[in-house]
């Protein structure tokens, strides 16, 4: 224990970050990444439309669980072992864990890449979207590079240094924007230029302009996917160069005073023991997107066979001219995933940073049996996550249509299809955003089995809802959010209860969830009313949306301040927290 205390103190003097400092670094990077991502996905949706986004999102929905495995699951396992080793003063173990993980993850990435390339056609046919085969195959290299980066990210996160992860994410986002849009635009224009000159699109005869546009979309979508593969390679190169030129914070003195590293076999066994359940949990988190991918288009086809007129009546004015019945499932799926899911994923992407930052802190305090620090970190993360997730989810519920029209102004038809779906997904946002940090903290206290079990149980609920609801012609794609709400409602309620039981935490429910919920309702109502007022000839629709968001956000902040919704312990953990705390205390605004 003495070695561990010395190891902790030595690293604290260097580049270790507190839970909230690390979370803020990752959150700042995530905001930048999401802004850049919006500059990528929004123009891409405007370029490709619902049909092209259907192909793109088929590949992306398959890639997401594999990428999460590489960039969330595997780094978590490395981070947990490295943080525990440092806490116990075994810095040589931490170094060896990094080297072992690099070898293991490179092998995993190679297998994943080969499987994705060779299985692209079979997978695309199985989900009812054979046109996506090229896009799926092109995504393969991204799995390899994602696994490569996971060892570097996990090692630095275990040392409580979130900066390398944050910077590499920004590098990837910039490269994805530049190469993805460039490749997609070039291949789209090149294909249409070939049609204008020869009447063919990449060697396939096109009978009309509409036919040519349909033929070029699978290739243009694959170009956008190729940009993602290139971006992961850029992120890998950045982390490799940084590791080579920058110190990691472990000094020669610490290595010299550290006990001899355990054998590779023992550490490898420990790594796999931690990695397997964590990776299963990480992959299972994306289970709902895989369920959507595997069920939505197939069940939409069933709905069309049963009563095509009901769906045509519902979307008749929103479907492209000349679209056949067989193309409607891909178009609706592309509108749902390319527009609604893109907005839906923004909030969980922010709150997952809290879990990433909390995991090494909770792991190290739990490893040395510092239960007071463990409880303090867990309660803080739950409070901060609720403060972010609740108003965001309720705001999306209130302004789903205006938000989609703001972001996808040139795709009014797809936005109209996605708006009713996104409205109910706003409620699911709260549950998904809260569940991610809870899962990370369960992994940190040695209960990685709980997220796996709960997400599999939730996945069955989601699959059942999709199977039953989407095949009903009058419901169709609108049934997808119902399963997501029920799925994550089950996951969060049971997982949170187990986390509290394992750690002995008695949550202050009113302070943690009650005040943010009341403030969030007020925020949503104010935003909805403000949009109604501003859109009546005062501002344009897009300016009205921005003004409504500002009004709702302002109300939320004021409510929390005057109801003392901010807790002093949380504020003190922020950079410059002492100064902020003194100012808020002066006016009696801290809880």
Coordinates of C-alpha atoms in Angstrom, one line a residue:
X1 CA 0.0 0.0 0.0
X2 CA 2.9 2.3 0.7
X3 CA 4.4 1.9 -2.8
X4 CA 0.9 2.6 -4.2
X5 CA 0.6 5.8 -2.2
X6 CA 4.0 7.0 -3.4
X7 CA 3.2 6.1 -6.9
X8 CA 0.0 8.0 -6.8
X9 CA 1.6 11.1 -5.3
X10 CA 4.5 11.1 -7.8
X11 CA 2.2 10.9 -10.8
X12 CA -0.1 13.6 -9.3
X13 CA 2.8 16.0 -9.5
X14 CA 3.1 15.4 -13.2
X15 CA 0.1 15.1 -15.5
X16 CA -2.6 13.3 -13.6
X17 CA -6.0 14.9 -13.9
X18 CA -9.0 14.9 -11.6
X19 CA -12.1 13.1 -12.7
X20 CA -13.9 16.2 -13.8
X21 CA -10.7 17.8 -15.3
X22 CA -10.2 14.6 -17.4
X23 CA -13.9 14.6 -18.3
X24 CA -13.8 18.3 -19.3
X25 CA -10.8 17.7 -21.6
X26 CA -12.6 14.8 -23.2
X27 CA -15.9 16.7 -23.4
X28 CA -14.2 19.7 -25.0
X29 CA -12.6 17.4 -27.6
X30 CA -16.0 15.7 -28.1
X31 CA -17.7 19.0 -28.7
X32 CA -15.0 19.9 -31.3
X33 CA -15.3 16.4 -32.8
X34 CA -19.1 16.6 -32.9
X35 CA -19.0 20.1 -34.5
X36 CA -16.6 18.8 -37.1
X37 CA -18.7 15.6 -37.4
X38 CA -21.8 17.8 -38.1
X39 CA -19.8 19.5 -40.8
X40 CA -19.2 16.0 -42.2
X41 CA -22.5 14.3 -41.8
X42 CA -24.9 17.1 -42.5
X43 CA -23.3 18.0 -45.9
X44 CA -23.0 14.3 -46.5
X45 CA -26.7 13.8 -45.9
X46 CA -27.5 16.7 -48.1
X47 CA -25.2 15.2 -50.9
X48 CA -26.3 11.6 -50.7
X49 CA -30.0 12.0 -49.5
X50 CA -32.0 9.3 -47.8
X51 CA -31.0 6.6 -50.3
X52 CA -27.2 7.2 -50.1
X53 CA -27.3 7.6 -46.4
X54 CA -29.0 4.2 -46.2
X55 CA -25.9 2.6 -47.8
X56 CA -23.5 4.7 -45.7
X57 CA -25.3 4.0 -42.4
X58 CA -25.6 0.3 -43.1
X59 CA -21.7 0.2 -43.2
X60 CA -21.5 2.6 -40.3
X61 CA -23.9 0.7 -38.1
X62 CA -21.9 -2.5 -38.6
X63 CA -18.6 -0.6 -38.0
X64 CA -19.8 1.2 -34.8
X65 CA -19.9 -1.9 -32.5
X66 CA -16.5 -3.0 -33.8
X67 CA -15.0 0.5 -33.4
X68 CA -16.5 0.8 -30.0
X69 CA -14.9 -2.5 -29.1
X70 CA -11.6 -1.1 -30.3
X71 CA -11.8 2.5 -29.0
X72 CA -14.0 2.1 -25.9
X73 CA -13.9 -1.5 -24.8
X74 CA -10.2 -2.4 -25.2
X75 CA -8.9 0.9 -23.8
X76 CA -11.1 0.5 -20.8
X77 CA -9.4 -2.9 -20.0
X78 CA -6.0 -1.4 -20.4
X79 CA -6.9 1.7 -18.5
X80 CA -8.2 -0.3 -15.6
X81 CA -5.1 -2.5 -15.3
X82 CA -2.7 0.4 -15.7
X83 CA -4.5 2.6 -13.1
X84 CA -4.6 -0.3 -10.6
X85 CA -0.9 -1.1 -11.2
X86 CA 0.1 2.5 -10.6
X87 CA -2.0 2.8 -7.5
X88 CA -0.2 -0.1 -6.1
X89 CA 3.2 1.2 -7.1
X90 CA 3.8 -1.4 -9.8
X91 CA 4.8 0.9 -12.7
X92 CA 6.8 -1.9 -14.5
X93 CA 3.5 -3.8 -14.7
X94 CA 1.8 -0.8 -16.3
X95 CA 4.5 -0.6 -19.0
X96 CA 4.3 -4.3 -19.8
X97 CA 0.5 -4.2 -19.9
X98 CA 0.8 -1.5 -22.6
X99 CA 3.2 -3.6 -24.7
X100 CA 1.1 -6.7 -24.4
X101 CA -2.1 -4.9 -25.3
X102 CA -0.5 -3.4 -28.4
X103 CA 0.4 -6.9 -29.7
X104 CA -3.0 -8.4 -28.8
X105 CA -5.0 -5.5 -30.3
X106 CA -3.1 -5.5 -33.5
X107 CA -4.0 -9.2 -34.0
X108 CA -7.6 -8.4 -33.1
X109 CA -7.7 -5.5 -35.6
X110 CA -6.3 -7.6 -38.4
X111 CA -8.9 -10.3 -37.9
X112 CA -11.7 -7.7 -37.7
X113 CA -10.5 -6.1 -40.9
X114 CA -10.4 -9.3 -42.8
X115 CA -13.8 -10.4 -41.6
X116 CA -15.4 -7.1 -42.6
X117 CA -13.9 -7.2 -46.1
X118 CA -14.7 -10.8 -46.8
X119 CA -18.1 -10.8 -45.2
X120 CA -19.3 -7.5 -46.7
X121 CA -21.6 -9.0 -49.4
X122 CA -23.1 -11.7 -47.2
X123 CA -23.8 -9.2 -44.4
X124 CA -25.4 -6.6 -46.7
X125 CA -27.7 -9.2 -48.2
X126 CA -28.6 -10.5 -44.8
X127 CA -29.9 -7.1 -43.6
X128 CA -31.8 -6.6 -46.9
X129 CA -29.5 -3.9 -48.3
X130 CA -27.2 -5.5 -50.9
X131 CA -26.2 -2.1 -52.4
X132 CA -24.2 -1.4 -49.2
X133 CA -21.6 -4.2 -49.8
X134 CA -18.9 -1.9 -51.2
X135 CA -19.3 0.6 -48.4
X136 CA -19.0 -2.2 -45.8
X137 CA -15.9 -3.6 -47.4
X138 CA -14.2 -0.2 -47.6
X139 CA -14.8 0.2 -43.8
X140 CA -12.5 -2.8 -43.0
X141 CA -9.2 -0.9 -42.5
X142 CA -10.8 1.4 -40.0
X143 CA -11.3 -1.6 -37.6
X144 CA -7.6 -2.4 -37.8
X145 CA -6.4 1.2 -37.1
X146 CA -9.1 1.6 -34.3
X147 CA -7.6 -1.4 -32.5
X148 CA -4.1 0.0 -32.9
X149 CA -5.1 3.3 -31.3
X150 CA -6.9 1.5 -28.4
X151 CA -3.6 0.4 -26.7
X152 CA -2.2 4.0 -26.7
X153 CA -5.5 5.6 -25.5
X154 CA -6.1 3.0 -22.8
X155 CA -2.5 3.4 -21.5
X156 CA -2.7 7.2 -21.2
X157 CA -6.2 7.1 -19.7
X158 CA -5.0 4.7 -17.1
X159 CA -2.3 7.3 -16.2
X160 CA -5.2 9.8 -15.8
X161 CA -4.0 11.7 -18.8
X162 CA -7.0 12.2 -21.2
X163 CA -5.1 14.7 -23.5
X164 CA -3.7 12.1 -26.0
X165 CA -7.1 10.6 -26.5
X166 CA -8.8 14.0 -26.9
X167 CA -6.2 15.2 -29.4
X168 CA -6.3 12.0 -31.5
X169 CA -10.1 12.2 -31.7
X170 CA -9.8 15.7 -33.1
X171 CA -7.2 14.6 -35.6
X172 CA -9.5 11.8 -36.7
X173 CA -12.5 14.1 -37.0
X174 CA -10.6 16.6 -39.2
X175 CA -9.3 13.9 -41.5
X176 CA -12.8 12.3 -41.7
X177 CA -14.3 15.6 -42.8
X178 CA -11.7 16.4 -45.4
X179 CA -11.3 13.0 -47.0
X180 CA -14.9 11.8 -46.5
X181 CA -16.5 14.8 -48.2
X182 CA -13.8 15.0 -50.9
X183 CA -14.1 11.3 -51.8
X184 CA -17.9 11.2 -51.8
X185 CA -18.1 14.5 -53.9
X186 CA -15.5 13.3 -56.4
X187 CA -17.1 9.9 -57.0
X188 CA -20.6 11.4 -57.2
X189 CA -19.6 13.9 -59.8
X190 CA -17.3 11.5 -61.7
X191 CA -20.1 9.0 -62.0
X192 CA -22.6 11.5 -63.2
X193 CA -20.1 12.9 -65.7
X194 CA -19.6 9.4 -67.1
X195 CA -23.4 9.1 -67.5
X196 CA -23.5 12.4 -69.3
X197 CA -20.7 11.2 -71.7
X198 CA -21.4 7.5 -72.2
X199 CA -24.8 6.7 -70.6
X200 CA -23.1 4.5 -68.0
X201 CA -22.3 4.9 -64.3
X202 CA -19.0 3.1 -63.3
X203 CA -19.6 0.6 -66.1
X204 CA -23.3 0.0 -65.5
X205 CA -25.8 1.1 -68.1
X206 CA -28.3 3.8 -66.9
X207 CA -31.7 4.1 -68.6
X208 CA -32.4 7.6 -67.3
X209 CA -31.1 10.4 -65.1
X210 CA -33.0 9.0 -62.1
X211 CA -31.5 5.6 -62.8
X212 CA -28.0 7.1 -63.0
X213 CA -28.5 8.9 -59.6
X214 CA -29.5 5.6 -58.0
X215 CA -26.5 3.7 -59.5
X216 CA -23.9 6.3 -58.3
X217 CA -25.1 6.4 -54.7
X218 CA -23.5 3.1 -53.5
X219 CA -20.1 4.2 -54.9
X220 CA -20.3 7.7 -53.5
X221 CA -21.3 6.3 -50.1
X222 CA -18.3 4.0 -50.2
X223 CA -16.2 7.1 -50.9
X224 CA -17.5 8.7 -47.7
X225 CA -16.7 5.5 -45.8
X226 CA -13.1 5.5 -47.3
X227 CA -12.7 8.9 -45.6
X228 CA -13.4 7.2 -42.3
X229 CA -10.8 4.6 -42.8
X230 CA -8.2 7.2 -43.8
X231 CA -9.1 9.2 -40.7
X232 CA -8.4 6.3 -38.3
X233 CA -5.0 5.9 -39.9
X234 CA -4.3 9.5 -39.2
X235 CA -5.3 9.1 -35.6
X236 CA -3.0 6.1 -35.2
X237 CA -0.1 7.9 -36.7
X238 CA -0.6 10.9 -34.3
X239 CA -0.6 8.6 -31.2
X240 CA 2.4 6.7 -32.4
X241 CA 4.4 9.9 -33.0
X242 CA 3.3 11.3 -29.6
X243 CA 4.2 8.2 -27.7
X244 CA 7.7 8.3 -29.4
X245 CA 8.4 11.9 -28.7
X246 CA 6.6 12.7 -25.4
X247 CA 7.0 11.3 -21.9
X248 CA 4.2 9.4 -20.3
X249 CA 4.7 10.6 -16.8
X250 CA 6.3 7.5 -15.3
X251 CA 9.9 8.4 -14.2
X252 CA 13.0 6.3 -14.2
X253 CA 13.0 6.5 -10.4
X254 CA 9.5 5.1 -10.2
X255 CA 10.5 2.2 -12.5
X256 CA 13.6 1.5 -10.4
X257 CA 11.7 1.5 -7.1
X258 CA 8.8 -0.6 -8.6
X259 CA 8.7 -4.4 -8.1
X260 CA 9.7 -6.5 -11.0
X261 CA 7.0 -6.8 -13.6
X262 CA 4.8 -9.9 -13.5
X263 CA 5.3 -12.4 -16.3
X264 CA 3.8 -11.8 -19.7
X265 CA 1.6 -14.9 -19.3
X266 CA 0.2 -13.6 -15.9
X267 CA -0.4 -10.1 -17.1
X268 CA -1.8 -11.4 -20.4
X269 CA -4.2 -13.6 -18.5
X270 CA -5.2 -10.6 -16.3
X271 CA -5.7 -8.4 -19.4
X272 CA -7.9 -10.9 -21.1
X273 CA -9.9 -11.5 -17.9
X274 CA -10.7 -7.8 -17.7
X275 CA -10.9 -7.2 -21.4
X276 CA -13.4 -9.9 -22.4
X277 CA -16.3 -8.8 -20.2
X278 CA -15.5 -5.2 -20.8
X279 CA -15.4 -5.7 -24.5
X280 CA -18.6 -7.6 -24.5
X281 CA -20.3 -4.8 -22.6
X282 CA -18.9 -2.2 -25.0
X283 CA -20.1 -4.2 -28.0
X284 CA -23.4 -4.8 -26.3
X285 CA -23.9 -1.0 -25.9
X286 CA -24.1 -0.8 -29.7
X287 CA -26.4 -3.8 -29.8
X288 CA -29.4 -1.6 -30.4
X289 CA -27.9 -0.1 -33.6
X290 CA -27.2 -3.7 -34.8
X291 CA -30.7 -4.7 -33.9
X292 CA -32.0 -1.7 -35.9
X293 CA -29.8 -2.6 -38.8
X294 CA -30.9 -6.2 -38.8
X295 CA -34.6 -5.7 -38.3
X296 CA -35.8 -2.3 -39.5
X297 CA -35.5 -2.8 -43.3
X298 CA -36.7 -6.4 -43.1
X299 CA -39.7 -5.5 -41.0
X300 CA -40.5 -2.4 -43.2
X301 CA -40.5 -4.8 -46.2
X302 CA -43.1 -6.9 -44.3
X303 CA -45.2 -3.8 -43.6
X304 CA -45.1 -2.9 -47.3
X305 CA -46.1 -6.4 -48.3
X306 CA -49.1 -6.2 -45.9
X307 CA -50.4 -2.8 -46.7
X308 CA -48.3 -0.7 -49.1
X309 CA -51.0 1.9 -49.5
X310 CA -50.9 2.8 -45.8
X311 CA -47.2 3.7 -46.0
X312 CA -47.6 5.5 -49.4
X313 CA -50.4 7.6 -47.9
X314 CA -48.2 8.4 -44.9
X315 CA -45.1 9.3 -46.9
X316 CA -46.4 9.8 -50.4
X317 CA -45.4 13.5 -50.7
X318 CA -42.0 12.8 -49.1
X319 CA -40.7 10.0 -51.3
X320 CA -38.6 10.8 -54.4
X321 CA -40.4 10.6 -57.7
X322 CA -40.0 7.2 -59.4
X323 CA -39.0 5.3 -56.2
X324 CA -40.1 1.7 -56.2
X325 CA -41.6 -0.1 -53.3
X326 CA -38.4 -2.2 -52.8
X327 CA -36.4 1.0 -52.4
X328 CA -38.6 2.5 -49.7
X329 CA -37.2 0.6 -46.7
X330 CA -33.6 1.8 -47.5
X331 CA -34.9 5.4 -47.9
X332 CA -36.8 5.4 -44.6
X333 CA -33.9 3.7 -42.8
X334 CA -31.5 6.3 -44.2
X335 CA -33.7 9.1 -43.1
X336 CA -34.0 7.6 -39.6
X337 CA -30.3 6.8 -39.1
X338 CA -28.8 9.6 -41.2
X339 CA -30.8 12.4 -39.6
X340 CA -32.6 11.3 -36.4
X341 CA -29.9 9.0 -35.0
X342 CA -27.2 11.6 -35.9
X343 CA -28.8 14.1 -33.6
X344 CA -29.7 11.5 -31.0
X345 CA -26.1 10.4 -30.6
X346 CA -24.7 13.8 -29.8
X347 CA -25.6 13.8 -26.1
X348 CA -24.5 10.2 -25.2
X349 CA -21.2 11.0 -27.0
X350 CA -20.7 13.8 -24.5
X351 CA -21.7 11.9 -21.3
X352 CA -19.6 8.8 -22.2
X353 CA -16.6 11.1 -21.5
X354 CA -17.6 11.2 -17.9
X355 CA -17.4 7.4 -17.7
X356 CA -14.1 7.3 -19.5
X357 CA -12.6 9.8 -17.0
X358 CA -14.2 8.2 -14.0
X359 CA -13.0 4.7 -14.7
X360 CA -9.3 5.0 -13.9
X361 CA -10.1 7.2 -10.8
X362 CA -12.7 4.8 -9.4
X363 CA -10.5 1.8 -10.3
X364 CA -7.5 3.1 -8.5
X365 CA -9.5 4.2 -5.3
X366 CA -11.3 0.9 -5.3
X367 CA -8.1 -1.1 -5.7
X368 CA -6.5 0.5 -2.6
X369 CA -9.9 0.2 -0.7
X370 CA -10.4 4.0 -0.5
X371 CA -14.2 3.7 -0.4
X372 CA -14.8 7.3 0.5
X373 CA -13.0 8.6 -2.6
X374 CA -14.9 5.9 -4.7
X375 CA -18.3 7.1 -3.5
X376 CA -17.3 10.8 -4.0
X377 CA -16.3 10.2 -7.6
X378 CA -19.4 8.1 -8.4
X379 CA -21.8 10.6 -6.9
X380 CA -20.1 13.5 -8.7
X381 CA -20.2 11.8 -12.1
X382 CA -23.9 10.9 -11.7
X383 CA -24.8 14.5 -10.8
X384 CA -22.9 16.0 -13.6
X385 CA -24.2 13.5 -16.2
X386 CA -27.8 14.2 -15.1
X387 CA -27.2 18.0 -15.4
X388 CA -26.2 17.5 -19.1
X389 CA -28.4 14.6 -20.2
X390 CA -31.8 15.7 -18.9
X391 CA -32.2 19.1 -20.4
X392 CA -30.7 18.0 -23.7
X393 CA -33.1 15.1 -24.0
X394 CA -36.2 17.1 -23.1
X395 CA -35.0 19.9 -25.5
X396 CA -34.8 17.4 -28.4
X397 CA -38.3 16.2 -27.5
X398 CA -39.6 19.8 -27.7
X399 CA -37.8 20.9 -30.8
X400 CA -37.2 17.8 -32.9
X401 CA -38.6 19.3 -36.1
X402 CA -37.0 22.7 -35.9
X403 CA -33.6 21.1 -35.0
X404 CA -33.7 18.8 -38.1
X405 CA -34.8 21.6 -40.4
X406 CA -31.9 23.7 -39.0
X407 CA -29.3 21.0 -39.7
X408 CA -30.7 19.4 -42.8
X409 CA -32.3 22.4 -44.6
X410 CA -31.8 21.0 -48.1
X411 CA -33.4 17.6 -47.1
X412 CA -36.8 18.7 -46.0
X413 CA -38.5 15.4 -47.0
X414 CA -36.1 13.3 -45.0
X415 CA -36.3 15.7 -42.1
X416 CA -40.1 15.5 -42.1
X417 CA -39.9 11.7 -41.9
X418 CA -37.3 11.8 -39.1
X419 CA -38.9 14.5 -36.9
X420 CA -41.7 12.3 -35.2
X421 CA -39.1 9.6 -34.6
X422 CA -36.6 12.0 -33.1
X423 CA -39.2 13.5 -30.8
X424 CA -39.5 10.2 -28.8
X425 CA -35.8 9.5 -29.1
X426 CA -35.3 12.7 -27.1
X427 CA -36.6 10.7 -24.1
X428 CA -34.3 7.8 -24.9
X429 CA -31.4 10.3 -24.9
X430 CA -31.6 10.7 -21.2
X431 CA -31.6 7.0 -20.5
X432 CA -28.7 6.2 -22.9
X433 CA -26.6 9.1 -21.7
X434 CA -27.0 8.1 -18.0
X435 CA -26.4 4.4 -18.7
X436 CA -23.0 4.8 -20.2
X437 CA -21.2 6.3 -17.2
X438 CA -23.0 3.9 -14.9
X439 CA -21.7 0.9 -17.0
X440 CA -18.1 2.3 -16.8
X441 CA -18.2 2.6 -13.1
X442 CA -19.6 -0.9 -12.7
X443 CA -16.6 -2.1 -14.7
X444 CA -14.3 0.0 -12.4
X445 CA -15.6 -1.8 -9.3
X446 CA -15.2 -5.2 -10.8
X447 CA -18.8 -5.8 -12.0
X448 CA -18.2 -5.8 -15.7
X449 CA -20.6 -8.7 -16.0
X450 CA -23.6 -6.5 -15.1
X451 CA -23.5 -4.2 -18.3
X452 CA -23.2 -7.3 -20.5
X453 CA -26.2 -9.1 -18.9
X454 CA -28.4 -6.0 -18.7
X455 CA -27.7 -4.8 -22.3
X456 CA -28.4 -8.3 -23.6
X457 CA -31.7 -8.3 -21.7
X458 CA -32.5 -4.8 -23.0
X459 CA -31.5 -5.9 -26.5
X460 CA -34.2 -8.6 -26.4
X461 CA -36.7 -6.0 -25.4
X462 CA -35.6 -3.8 -28.3
X463 CA -35.7 -6.6 -30.8
X464 CA -39.2 -7.7 -29.7
X465 CA -40.5 -4.1 -30.1
X466 CA -38.9 -3.7 -33.5
X467 CA -40.3 -7.0 -34.7
X468 CA -43.8 -6.3 -33.5
X469 CA -44.2 -2.6 -34.1
X470 CA -42.3 -1.8 -37.3
X471 CA -44.2 -4.4 -39.3
X472 CA -47.4 -2.6 -38.5
X473 CA -48.0 -0.4 -41.6
X474 CA -49.6 2.4 -39.7
X475 CA -46.5 2.6 -37.3
X476 CA -43.6 1.4 -39.4
X477 CA -40.3 3.3 -38.7
X478 CA -42.0 5.2 -35.8
X479 CA -41.9 2.0 -33.7
X480 CA -38.0 2.1 -33.5
X481 CA -37.8 4.7 -30.6
X482 CA -40.2 2.7 -28.4
X483 CA -37.9 -0.2 -28.2
X484 CA -34.9 2.1 -27.4
X485 CA -36.8 3.7 -24.5
X486 CA -37.9 0.4 -23.0
X487 CA -34.4 -1.1 -23.6
X488 CA -32.4 1.6 -21.8
X489 CA -35.0 2.2 -19.2
X490 CA -34.5 -1.4 -18.1
X491 CA -30.7 -1.2 -18.3
X492 CA -30.4 2.0 -16.4
X493 CA -32.8 1.2 -13.5
X494 CA -31.2 -2.2 -12.7
X495 CA -27.6 -1.2 -13.3
X496 CA -27.9 1.9 -11.1
X497 CA -29.4 -0.1 -8.3
X498 CA -26.6 -2.7 -8.5
X499 CA -23.9 0.1 -8.5
X500 CA -25.4 1.6 -5.4
X501 CA -25.6 -1.7 -3.7
X502 CA -22.0 -2.7 -4.6
X503 CA -20.5 0.6 -3.4
X504 CA -22.8 1.3 -0.5
X505 CA -23.9 4.6 -1.9
X506 CA -27.1 6.2 -0.7
X507 CA -28.0 8.5 -3.5
X508 CA -29.6 11.8 -2.9
X509 CA -32.2 11.4 -5.6
X510 CA -33.7 14.9 -5.4
X511 CA -30.3 16.6 -5.6
X512 CA -29.0 14.2 -8.3
X513 CA -32.0 13.9 -10.6
X514 CA -34.9 16.0 -9.2
X515 CA -33.6 19.5 -9.7
X516 CA -32.1 18.8 -13.2
X517 CA -35.5 17.2 -14.2
X518 CA -37.6 20.2 -13.0
X519 CA -35.2 22.6 -14.6
X520 CA -35.2 20.5 -17.8
X521 CA -39.0 20.6 -18.1
X522 CA -38.9 24.3 -17.7
X523 CA -36.1 24.5 -20.3
X524 CA -38.1 22.5 -22.8
X525 CA -41.3 24.5 -22.3
X526 CA -39.4 27.8 -22.6
X527 CA -37.7 26.6 -25.8
X528 CA -40.9 25.4 -27.3
X529 CA -42.8 28.6 -26.5
X530 CA -39.9 30.8 -27.7
X531 CA -39.8 29.0 -31.0
X532 CA -43.5 29.5 -31.5
X533 CA -43.1 33.2 -30.8
X534 CA -40.0 33.9 -32.8
X535 CA -41.2 31.8 -35.9
X536 CA -44.3 33.9 -36.3
X537 CA -42.7 36.4 -38.5
X538 CA -40.0 37.7 -36.1
X539 CA -37.1 35.5 -37.3
X540 CA -36.6 32.9 -40.0
X541 CA -37.1 29.3 -39.0
X542 CA -33.4 28.7 -38.5
X543 CA -32.8 31.8 -36.4
X544 CA -35.9 31.0 -34.4
X545 CA -34.5 27.6 -33.6
X546 CA -31.2 29.1 -32.4
X547 CA -33.0 31.7 -30.4
X548 CA -35.3 29.1 -28.8
X549 CA -32.3 27.0 -27.7
X550 CA -30.6 30.1 -26.2
X551 CA -33.8 31.0 -24.3
X552 CA -34.2 27.4 -23.0
X553 CA -30.6 27.1 -22.0
X554 CA -30.7 30.5 -20.2
X555 CA -33.8 29.4 -18.2
X556 CA -32.1 26.1 -17.3
X557 CA -29.0 27.8 -15.9
X558 CA -30.9 30.4 -13.9
X559 CA -33.2 27.7 -12.4
X560 CA -30.2 25.6 -11.3
X561 CA -28.4 28.6 -9.8
X562 CA -31.3 29.9 -7.8
X563 CA -32.4 26.4 -6.7
X564 CA -28.7 25.6 -5.7
X565 CA -28.5 22.8 -8.1
X566 CA -24.7 23.0 -8.3
X567 CA -22.8 21.2 -5.6
X568 CA -19.6 22.6 -4.1
X569 CA -17.7 19.3 -4.3
X570 CA -18.3 19.2 -8.0
X571 CA -17.3 22.8 -8.6
X572 CA -14.0 22.4 -6.7
X573 CA -13.0 19.5 -8.9
X574 CA -13.1 21.8 -12.0
X575 CA -10.0 23.7 -13.2
X576 CA -10.1 27.0 -11.3
X577 CA -12.9 25.6 -9.2
X578 CA -11.9 27.4 -6.1
X579 CA -12.5 30.9 -7.6
X580 CA -15.8 29.9 -9.1
X581 CA -16.9 28.3 -5.8
X582 CA -16.1 31.5 -3.9
X583 CA -18.1 33.6 -6.3
X584 CA -21.1 31.3 -6.1
X585 CA -20.9 31.0 -2.3
X586 CA -20.8 34.8 -2.0
X587 CA -24.3 34.9 -3.5
X588 CA -25.5 31.7 -1.8
X589 CA -25.9 29.9 -5.1
X590 CA -24.2 26.6 -4.2
X591 CA -26.0 23.5 -2.9

